[in-house]
Coordinates of C-alpha atoms and ligand atoms in Angstrom, one line a residue:
M1 CA -29.6 -4.0 33.2
E2 CA -27.5 -4.4 30.4
T3 CA -26.4 -1.5 28.4
K4 CA -27.0 -2.4 24.7
R5 CA -24.9 -0.7 21.8
I6 CA -27.7 0.6 19.4
A7 CA -26.9 -1.3 16.5
E8 CA -27.4 -4.4 18.4
I9 CA -31.1 -3.1 19.8
L10 CA -32.2 -2.3 16.5
R11 CA -30.5 -5.9 15.0
Q12 CA -32.0 -8.2 18.0
G13 CA -33.6 -6.4 20.5
N14 CA -37.4 -7.8 21.0
P15 CA -40.7 -6.4 22.1
G16 CA -40.8 -6.4 26.6
D17 CA -36.7 -6.4 26.8
S18 CA -35.3 -4.3 29.6
T19 CA -32.4 -2.2 28.6
R20 CA -30.2 0.6 28.7
V21 CA -28.8 2.6 26.2
Q22 CA -26.2 5.8 26.2
G23 CA -25.5 8.3 23.3
W24 CA -26.1 11.8 22.6
I25 CA -29.5 13.0 21.2
R26 CA -29.8 13.7 17.5
T27 CA -33.2 15.3 17.3
K28 CA -36.2 15.8 19.8
R29 CA -39.8 15.9 18.6
E30 CA -42.5 17.0 21.1
S31 CA -45.9 16.3 20.0
K32 CA -49.1 16.1 22.5
G33 CA -48.3 14.2 25.8
F34 CA -45.2 12.6 24.1
S35 CA -41.6 13.4 23.2
F36 CA -39.6 11.6 20.7
L37 CA -35.8 11.9 21.1
E38 CA -33.4 10.3 18.2
V39 CA -30.3 8.7 19.9
N40 CA -27.1 7.8 18.2
D41 CA -24.6 6.3 20.1
G42 CA -22.2 5.9 17.0
S43 CA -22.4 2.1 16.9
S44 CA -24.3 2.5 13.7
L45 CA -26.3 4.9 11.2
A46 CA -29.4 4.4 12.5
N47 CA -30.6 6.0 15.4
L48 CA -32.9 4.4 18.3
Q49 CA -36.0 6.1 19.0
I50 CA -36.7 7.0 22.5
V51 CA -40.7 7.8 23.5
L52 CA -40.9 10.4 26.9
N53 CA -44.1 9.8 28.3
G54 CA -45.8 13.3 29.3
D55 CA -46.6 11.6 32.7
Y56 CA -42.8 11.3 33.3
P57 CA -42.0 13.1 36.8
E58 CA -40.8 16.9 36.1
Y59 CA -41.1 16.4 32.4
E60 CA -41.4 20.1 31.3
Q61 CA -38.6 20.3 33.0
I62 CA -36.3 17.4 31.7
L63 CA -37.5 17.7 28.5
K64 CA -35.6 21.1 27.8
T65 CA -32.0 19.5 28.8
L66 CA -32.8 16.9 26.0
T67 CA -31.5 18.8 23.3
T68 CA -29.7 18.1 20.1
G69 CA -26.0 17.2 21.4
A70 CA -27.0 16.6 24.9
S71 CA -25.2 13.1 26.6
V72 CA -28.1 11.1 27.6
E73 CA -28.5 7.3 29.3
V74 CA -32.4 6.3 28.7
E75 CA -33.5 2.6 30.9
G76 CA -36.7 1.5 29.7
E77 CA -38.5 -1.3 27.7
L78 CA -38.3 -2.3 24.2
V79 CA -42.1 -1.0 22.5
E80 CA -43.0 -2.1 18.8
S81 CA -42.0 0.7 16.7
P82 CA -45.3 1.9 14.9
A83 CA -42.7 4.0 12.8
K84 CA -41.5 2.8 9.4
G85 CA -38.2 1.0 8.7
Q86 CA -37.6 0.3 12.8
R87 CA -38.7 -2.5 14.7
V88 CA -38.4 -1.1 18.0
E89 CA -38.4 2.0 20.1
L90 CA -37.6 2.4 23.9
K91 CA -40.2 3.3 26.2
A92 CA -38.2 5.9 28.8
A93 CA -38.7 4.7 32.1
Q94 CA -35.5 6.7 33.6
V95 CA -33.6 9.1 31.8
T96 CA -30.4 10.8 32.6
V97 CA -28.9 14.0 31.2
F98 CA -25.0 13.8 31.4
G99 CA -24.2 16.7 29.8
E100 CA -26.8 19.5 28.2
A101 CA -25.7 21.4 24.9
D102 CA -27.8 24.5 24.5
E103 CA -28.3 25.8 20.7
T104 CA -24.8 27.0 20.4
Y105 CA -23.7 23.5 19.6
P106 CA -22.5 23.3 16.0
L107 CA -24.2 20.1 14.8
Q108 CA -27.9 21.6 14.7
K109 CA -30.5 19.9 12.2
K110 CA -29.5 21.6 9.2
R111 CA -26.7 20.2 6.5
H112 CA -23.3 20.7 6.6
S113 CA -20.8 20.7 3.9
F114 CA -17.5 18.7 4.3
E115 CA -15.5 22.2 4.3
Y116 CA -17.8 23.5 7.3
L117 CA -17.3 20.2 8.8
R118 CA -13.0 19.9 8.4
T119 CA -13.2 23.5 10.3
I120 CA -15.0 21.5 13.4
A121 CA -13.2 18.1 13.2
H122 CA -13.8 17.5 17.1
W123 CA -17.3 17.4 16.5
R124 CA -18.1 15.8 12.5
S125 CA -17.9 12.0 13.8
R126 CA -21.2 12.8 15.1
T127 CA -22.8 13.5 11.4
N128 CA -24.1 10.4 9.4
T129 CA -21.3 10.5 6.8
L130 CA -17.9 10.6 9.1
G131 CA -19.9 8.3 11.4
A132 CA -20.0 6.0 8.7
V133 CA -16.8 6.5 7.4
F134 CA -14.6 6.2 10.5
R135 CA -16.7 2.7 10.9
V136 CA -15.5 1.6 7.4
R137 CA -12.0 2.8 8.2
N138 CA -11.8 0.9 11.2
A139 CA -13.5 -2.3 9.1
C140 CA -10.9 -1.9 6.9
A141 CA -8.2 -1.7 9.6
A142 CA -9.3 -5.0 11.0
A143 CA -9.0 -6.5 7.3
V144 CA -5.5 -5.7 6.9
H145 CA -4.3 -7.4 10.0
Q146 CA -6.6 -10.6 9.6
F147 CA -5.8 -10.8 5.9
F148 CA -1.3 -10.4 6.6
Q149 CA -2.0 -12.7 9.7
E150 CA -4.4 -15.5 8.2
R151 CA -1.0 -15.8 5.6
G152 CA 1.5 -15.7 8.7
F153 CA 2.8 -12.2 8.1
L154 CA 4.7 -10.5 11.0
W155 CA 3.4 -7.4 11.9
V156 CA 6.3 -5.1 12.5
H157 CA 6.9 -1.6 13.9
T158 CA 9.1 0.3 11.8
P159 CA 9.9 3.5 13.1
I160 CA 8.2 7.1 13.3
I161 CA 12.0 8.6 13.6
T162 CA 14.4 8.3 11.0
G163 CA 17.5 9.4 9.6
N164 CA 16.7 8.2 5.5
D165 CA 14.2 9.5 3.1
C166 CA 13.4 6.0 1.4
E167 CA 11.8 7.3 -1.7
G168 CA 14.5 10.2 -2.5
A169 CA 11.6 12.4 -3.3
G170 CA 12.4 15.1 -0.8
E171 CA 9.4 15.6 1.1
L172 CA 10.4 15.4 4.5
L173 CA 9.6 16.6 7.8
A174 CA 12.3 17.4 10.0
V175 CA 12.4 16.3 13.8
T176 CA 14.1 18.4 16.0
S177 CA 15.2 19.9 19.8
L178 CA 16.3 22.9 18.8
D179 CA 14.6 26.2 18.6
L180 CA 14.2 26.7 14.9
Q181 CA 12.4 30.0 15.1
N182 CA 14.7 32.5 13.4
V183 CA 15.6 29.9 10.6
P184 CA 14.2 30.6 7.4
R185 CA 11.7 27.9 5.7
G186 CA 14.2 25.5 3.8
D187 CA 17.8 27.2 5.0
K188 CA 19.3 23.9 6.7
Q189 CA 23.0 25.8 5.9
A190 CA 21.6 27.8 9.2
V191 CA 21.2 24.9 11.4
D192 CA 23.7 23.2 13.2
Y193 CA 23.1 19.6 14.4
S194 CA 25.6 18.9 16.3
Q195 CA 23.3 20.5 18.5
D196 CA 20.6 18.5 17.8
F197 CA 18.7 16.0 19.5
F198 CA 20.4 12.9 17.7
G199 CA 23.2 14.7 16.5
K200 CA 22.5 15.1 13.0
P201 CA 19.1 15.7 10.5
A202 CA 15.9 13.6 11.5
Y203 CA 12.8 13.2 10.2
L204 CA 9.3 11.5 10.4
T205 CA 9.5 8.4 8.1
V206 CA 8.1 8.7 4.3
S207 CA 8.0 5.0 3.9
G208 CA 8.7 2.2 6.9
Q209 CA 9.6 0.1 3.4
L210 CA 13.5 0.1 4.3
E211 CA 13.3 -0.9 7.8
A212 CA 10.6 -3.4 6.6
E213 CA 13.5 -5.5 4.3
V214 CA 15.4 -5.9 7.2
M215 CA 12.5 -7.9 9.5
A216 CA 11.1 -9.8 5.7
M217 CA 15.0 -11.1 5.6
A218 CA 14.8 -12.4 9.1
F219 CA 11.1 -13.4 9.0
G220 CA 10.3 -13.7 5.3
N221 CA 6.7 -12.3 5.5
V222 CA 6.3 -9.2 7.3
Y223 CA 3.8 -6.0 7.1
T224 CA 3.8 -2.8 8.4
F225 CA 0.6 -0.9 9.3
G226 CA 1.5 2.8 10.6
P227 CA 1.1 6.4 9.8
T228 CA 3.9 7.6 7.5
F229 CA 4.4 11.7 6.3
R230 CA 5.1 14.0 3.7
A231 CA 5.7 17.2 3.4
E232 CA 3.6 17.4 0.3
N233 CA 2.9 20.6 -1.1
S234 CA 0.0 19.5 -3.1
N235 CA -3.5 20.5 -2.1
T236 CA -5.3 18.1 -3.6
S237 CA -8.0 15.7 -2.6
R238 CA -5.9 12.8 -2.8
H239 CA -2.6 14.1 -0.6
L240 CA -2.2 14.4 3.0
A241 CA 0.7 15.1 5.1
E242 CA 0.1 12.6 7.8
F243 CA -1.5 9.0 6.1
W244 CA -1.5 5.6 6.9
M245 CA 0.5 3.1 4.8
I246 CA 0.1 -0.7 4.6
E247 CA 4.2 -2.4 3.2
P248 CA 4.0 -5.8 3.3
E249 CA 7.7 -7.0 2.3
M250 CA 8.5 -10.4 1.2
A251 CA 11.5 -12.9 0.7
F252 CA 12.1 -15.1 -1.6
C253 CA 9.5 -13.2 -4.2
D254 CA 9.6 -11.7 -7.3
L255 CA 6.9 -9.0 -9.0
E256 CA 4.8 -11.5 -10.0
G257 CA 3.8 -12.4 -6.2
N258 CA 3.5 -9.1 -5.3
M259 CA 1.2 -8.3 -7.7
D260 CA -1.1 -11.6 -6.7
L261 CA -0.8 -10.5 -3.5
A262 CA -1.6 -6.9 -3.9
E263 CA -4.9 -7.8 -6.2
Q264 CA -5.8 -10.7 -3.1
F265 CA -5.4 -8.2 -0.7
L266 CA -7.8 -5.5 -2.3
K267 CA -10.4 -8.0 -2.8
F268 CA -10.6 -9.5 0.4
A269 CA -10.4 -5.7 1.6
F270 CA -13.5 -4.9 -0.2
K271 CA -15.2 -8.2 0.7
S272 CA -14.5 -7.2 4.4
V273 CA -16.1 -4.3 5.1
L274 CA -19.2 -5.2 2.9
E275 CA -19.7 -8.2 5.5
A276 CA -18.7 -5.7 8.3
C277 CA -20.7 -2.6 7.3
P278 CA -23.6 -3.2 4.9
E279 CA -25.8 -0.4 6.2
D280 CA -23.0 2.4 6.1
M281 CA -21.9 0.9 2.4
E282 CA -25.2 1.1 1.2
F283 CA -25.7 4.9 2.6
F284 CA -22.4 5.7 0.7
N285 CA -24.1 4.5 -2.5
K286 CA -27.0 6.5 -2.2
R287 CA -25.9 9.8 -0.5
I288 CA -21.9 10.2 -1.6
N289 CA -21.3 8.2 -5.0
D290 CA -23.8 5.8 -6.3
T291 CA -20.6 3.8 -8.2
V292 CA -19.8 2.4 -4.4
L293 CA -21.7 -0.9 -4.3
A294 CA -20.9 -1.7 -8.3
T295 CA -17.6 -0.6 -7.8
A296 CA -17.0 -3.2 -4.9
D297 CA -18.6 -5.6 -7.0
N298 CA -16.2 -5.0 -9.6
I299 CA -13.5 -5.2 -7.4
I300 CA -14.3 -8.7 -6.0
N301 CA -15.5 -10.5 -9.2
N302 CA -13.0 -9.1 -11.8
E303 CA -9.4 -9.9 -12.5
F304 CA -7.0 -6.3 -12.0
E305 CA -5.6 -5.9 -15.6
R306 CA -1.9 -6.2 -15.9
V307 CA 0.2 -3.9 -18.5
T308 CA 3.4 -3.2 -18.8
Y309 CA 5.0 1.0 -18.9
T310 CA 5.5 0.3 -22.6
D311 CA 2.0 -1.1 -23.1
A312 CA 0.4 1.3 -21.3
I313 CA 2.2 4.3 -23.5
A314 CA 1.3 2.8 -26.7
L315 CA -2.3 2.8 -25.3
L316 CA -2.3 6.2 -24.4
E317 CA -1.2 7.5 -27.5
K318 CA -3.9 5.7 -29.3
A319 CA -6.4 7.4 -27.1
P320 CA -8.9 9.6 -28.8
D321 CA -9.0 11.9 -25.8
K322 CA -6.8 15.0 -25.6
F323 CA -4.2 15.0 -22.5
E324 CA -3.0 17.7 -21.0
F325 CA 0.6 16.4 -20.0
P326 CA 2.3 14.6 -23.2
V327 CA 2.8 10.2 -23.6
K328 CA 6.5 9.8 -24.3
W329 CA 8.2 6.9 -22.9
G330 CA 10.3 8.2 -20.4
L331 CA 8.0 10.4 -19.0
D332 CA 6.1 9.5 -15.7
L333 CA 2.3 9.0 -16.0
Q334 CA 0.1 12.0 -15.1
S335 CA -2.9 11.4 -13.4
E336 CA -4.8 11.9 -16.6
H337 CA -3.2 9.2 -17.8
E338 CA -3.6 7.0 -14.5
R339 CA -7.2 7.6 -15.0
Y340 CA -8.1 6.9 -18.9
L341 CA -6.2 3.6 -18.0
A342 CA -8.6 2.5 -15.2
E343 CA -11.8 4.2 -15.5
K344 CA -12.2 4.6 -19.3
L345 CA -10.0 2.1 -21.0
F346 CA -10.0 -1.3 -18.6
K347 CA -12.9 0.0 -16.7
K348 CA -11.0 -2.0 -13.7
P349 CA -7.6 -1.6 -11.5
V350 CA -4.8 -1.5 -13.8
I351 CA -1.6 -2.8 -12.3
V352 CA 1.4 -0.9 -14.3
T353 CA 5.0 -2.5 -14.1
D354 CA 8.3 -2.1 -15.7
Y355 CA 8.9 1.4 -15.5
P356 CA 11.8 3.7 -17.0
I357 CA 14.8 3.3 -14.6
E358 CA 15.1 7.3 -14.4
I359 CA 11.7 7.7 -13.0
K360 CA 11.7 5.3 -10.1
A361 CA 13.2 4.5 -6.7
F362 CA 16.9 3.7 -6.0
Y363 CA 16.1 0.2 -4.5
M364 CA 14.0 -1.0 -7.7
R365 CA 15.0 -4.1 -9.3
V366 CA 16.5 -3.2 -12.7
S367 CA 15.6 -5.5 -15.6
E368 CA 18.0 -7.0 -18.1
D369 CA 17.1 -4.2 -20.7
E370 CA 18.7 -1.9 -18.4
K371 CA 16.4 0.7 -19.3
T372 CA 13.3 -0.4 -17.0
V373 CA 13.2 -1.4 -12.9
R374 CA 10.8 -4.2 -12.0
A375 CA 8.3 -1.2 -10.4
M376 CA 4.3 -1.7 -10.3
D377 CA 1.6 0.5 -9.4
V378 CA -2.0 -0.3 -8.9
L379 CA -4.3 2.2 -10.5
A380 CA -7.6 2.6 -9.7
P381 CA -10.8 3.7 -10.9
N382 CA -12.1 7.4 -9.3
I383 CA -8.6 7.7 -7.4
G384 CA -5.4 7.1 -9.4
E385 CA -2.4 5.2 -8.0
I386 CA -3.3 3.4 -4.6
I387 CA -0.7 1.0 -4.5
G388 CA 3.2 1.5 -5.2
G389 CA 5.4 -1.3 -5.2
A390 CA 8.7 -2.9 -6.5
Q391 CA 10.9 -6.0 -6.5
R392 CA 13.8 -4.9 -4.7
E393 CA 17.6 -4.7 -5.7
E394 CA 19.3 -7.3 -3.9
R395 CA 22.2 -7.6 -5.9
L396 CA 25.0 -5.5 -3.8
D397 CA 26.9 -4.4 -6.6
V398 CA 23.8 -3.0 -8.9
L399 CA 22.3 -1.1 -5.4
E400 CA 25.6 0.5 -5.0
A401 CA 25.9 2.1 -8.2
R402 CA 21.9 2.8 -8.2
M403 CA 22.3 4.7 -5.1
R404 CA 25.2 6.5 -6.5
S405 CA 23.5 7.7 -9.5
H406 CA 20.4 8.7 -7.1
D407 CA 23.1 11.0 -5.1
I408 CA 23.0 8.7 -1.7
N409 CA 26.2 7.9 -0.2
P410 CA 26.4 4.1 0.3
E411 CA 27.8 4.8 3.5
E412 CA 24.6 6.5 5.2
L413 CA 22.6 2.9 4.0
W414 CA 25.4 0.8 5.0
W415 CA 23.1 -1.5 6.9
Y416 CA 20.8 -1.1 4.4
L417 CA 23.5 -2.6 2.0
D418 CA 24.6 -5.5 4.7
L419 CA 21.3 -7.2 3.9
R420 CA 23.1 -7.6 0.0
R421 CA 26.3 -9.0 1.4
F422 CA 24.7 -11.7 3.8
G423 CA 22.4 -13.8 2.6
T424 CA 20.5 -11.9 0.3
V425 CA 17.6 -13.0 -1.2
P426 CA 15.0 -11.7 -4.3
H427 CA 12.2 -10.0 -2.4
A428 CA 9.6 -7.4 -3.0
G429 CA 6.8 -5.4 -1.6
F430 CA 4.7 -2.9 -1.6
G431 CA 3.0 0.6 0.1
L432 CA -1.0 0.6 -0.2
G433 CA -1.9 4.2 0.9
F434 CA -5.0 3.6 3.6
E435 CA -6.7 6.8 3.3
R436 CA -6.8 6.4 -0.5
L437 CA -8.4 3.1 0.1
V438 CA -11.1 4.5 2.5
Q439 CA -11.4 6.9 -0.4
F440 CA -11.9 4.2 -2.9
M441 CA -14.2 2.0 -0.9
T442 CA -16.8 4.9 0.4
G443 CA -16.6 7.3 -2.5
M444 CA -15.8 9.9 -0.8
G445 CA -14.4 13.5 -2.8
N446 CA -11.5 14.5 -0.4
I447 CA -9.1 12.4 1.3
R448 CA -9.1 14.9 4.1
D449 CA -12.7 13.5 5.1
V450 CA -11.6 9.7 5.8
I451 CA -9.2 10.4 8.4
P452 CA -10.6 12.1 11.6
F453 CA -7.7 14.4 12.3
P454 CA -6.0 15.8 8.5
R455 CA -3.1 17.2 8.0
A456 CA -2.5 19.3 5.1
P457 CA 0.0 22.4 4.2
E458 CA -1.1 25.6 7.0
S459 CA -3.9 22.9 8.8
L460 CA -3.3 22.0 11.9
D461 CA -6.1 23.4 13.9
F462 CA -6.8 20.2 15.7
Ligands
4AD501 O1 4.3 5.3 -4.4 P1 4.6 5.3 -2.8 O2 5.8 6.7 -2.2 O3 5.8 4.2 -2.5 C1 6.6 4.2 -1.1 O4 6.8 4.8 -0.4 C2 7.3 2.9 -1.0 N1 8.2 2.8 0.0 C3 6.2 1.7 -0.7 C4 6.9 0.4 -0.8 O5 7.1 -0.2 -1.5 N2 7.1 -0.4 0.6 O6 3.6 5.7 -2.0 C5 2.9 4.6 -1.5 C6 1.0 4.7 -1.6 C7 1.1 5.4 -2.9 O7 0.7 4.7 -3.8 C8 -0.7 6.2 -1.6 O8 -1.1 5.2 -2.2 C9 0.0 6.1 -0.4 O9 1.0 5.6 -0.6 N3 0.7 7.7 -0.5 C10 -0.3 8.6 -0.1 N4 -1.5 8.8 0.1 C11 -2.1 10.0 1.0 N5 -1.2 11.6 0.5 C12 0.0 10.8 0.4 N6 0.7 11.9 0.0 C13 0.8 9.8 -0.3 N7 1.5 9.6 -0.5 C14 1.6 8.3 -1.1
MG502 MG1 4.0 5.6 -5.6

């Protein structure tokens, strides 16, 4: 007899089929001469109803072990279900309990808040919402590879441990073999790095971009998809200390090609997830945020808005809204500004380009006006910045000057400069925060609820 996934049984199983399922009991209901178990195996939101007849051998005894949270294997025959919303249920002929769960199992029937569930992250994947989130996350990850592989991009593995700070934002988490127990927080002077594993400071990467540029200079189009790390002290619903980033990098490409790729990718990702997880997406729309399906439709069917930073500032100056932070050419856009543009004004994703040179990273290509760089941020309704990218500076002299003005020692990035010394080409790429994308798709309010084991300041329980 074949073991089947519950999602498949509910979709394709027919009365009369013999089948075996394995999973965990969500609930048990006893009535005269029967018991009903709702069993879930993670394959879908829906549970399979198991009917256990009162004449089952040692019925009373086995019933005591069939509790919420217990793991079971059930063999039997599918029968038509009288209950509405499900085609079939399983008439149990053989029930095996692998592991019992007593009444202290934390996921008893009542609802739990997402805050509480974070404190039991090892159990929360068994809840409806987190189960749906992680199925969507999986479908979205598969879509990432499908999209880039179909277009001939090479998946490259950039290092997790690095000696450079790509973004220059100083949000580095150090990697060390030294015992730093007695070194005060942030006191670098107190550390003798010559005794350290690498003989110099090492960090968890904040972005694979610089190494992806190396690979693009050999393969043309490449992408990374892996974990990145930032010692963000912001305790917000949009920031994690460990998050996954998708970073395509394209040789012989400018900012227009970069914007086109970002837009095509987001459309593809939404379409793929709707196809792969229709029930989960409907669940989010019904239970979490009633704009989820409309948002997906909006992304798939409308062209994104594209405005320059300069035009965005003019639009913000004319806005009827009162902002907390000032709007002025030269200042970075705050999330209230980003949300005004994406949510209120354009009501769809907005790609803002050509930011002032002073507020962006050293590697972005300087425009002819010498006041702006060829940067792009994709701003999404409800999320704000979901993508950050740029055309890269491919001219050696300009790049060296930019490094110096950013206090970056060109010698430390000699290999990066080498790319401009030999066979340099115009190139561009972007970074998409994977968790922000999953949040955007599912409507989940807090980014900590779209990654199985969230990393945030002062939180490392799992
Ligand atoms: O805008 P960022 O900092 O861009 C880069 O790191 C570039 N090197 C990417 C590139 O061009 N290859 O980060 C890119 C995206 C942001 O738009 C955001 O979606 C996400 O990464 N992100 C975070 N997501 C969760 N938690 C954090 N702390 C994040 N910081 C950035
Ligand atoms: Mg950014």
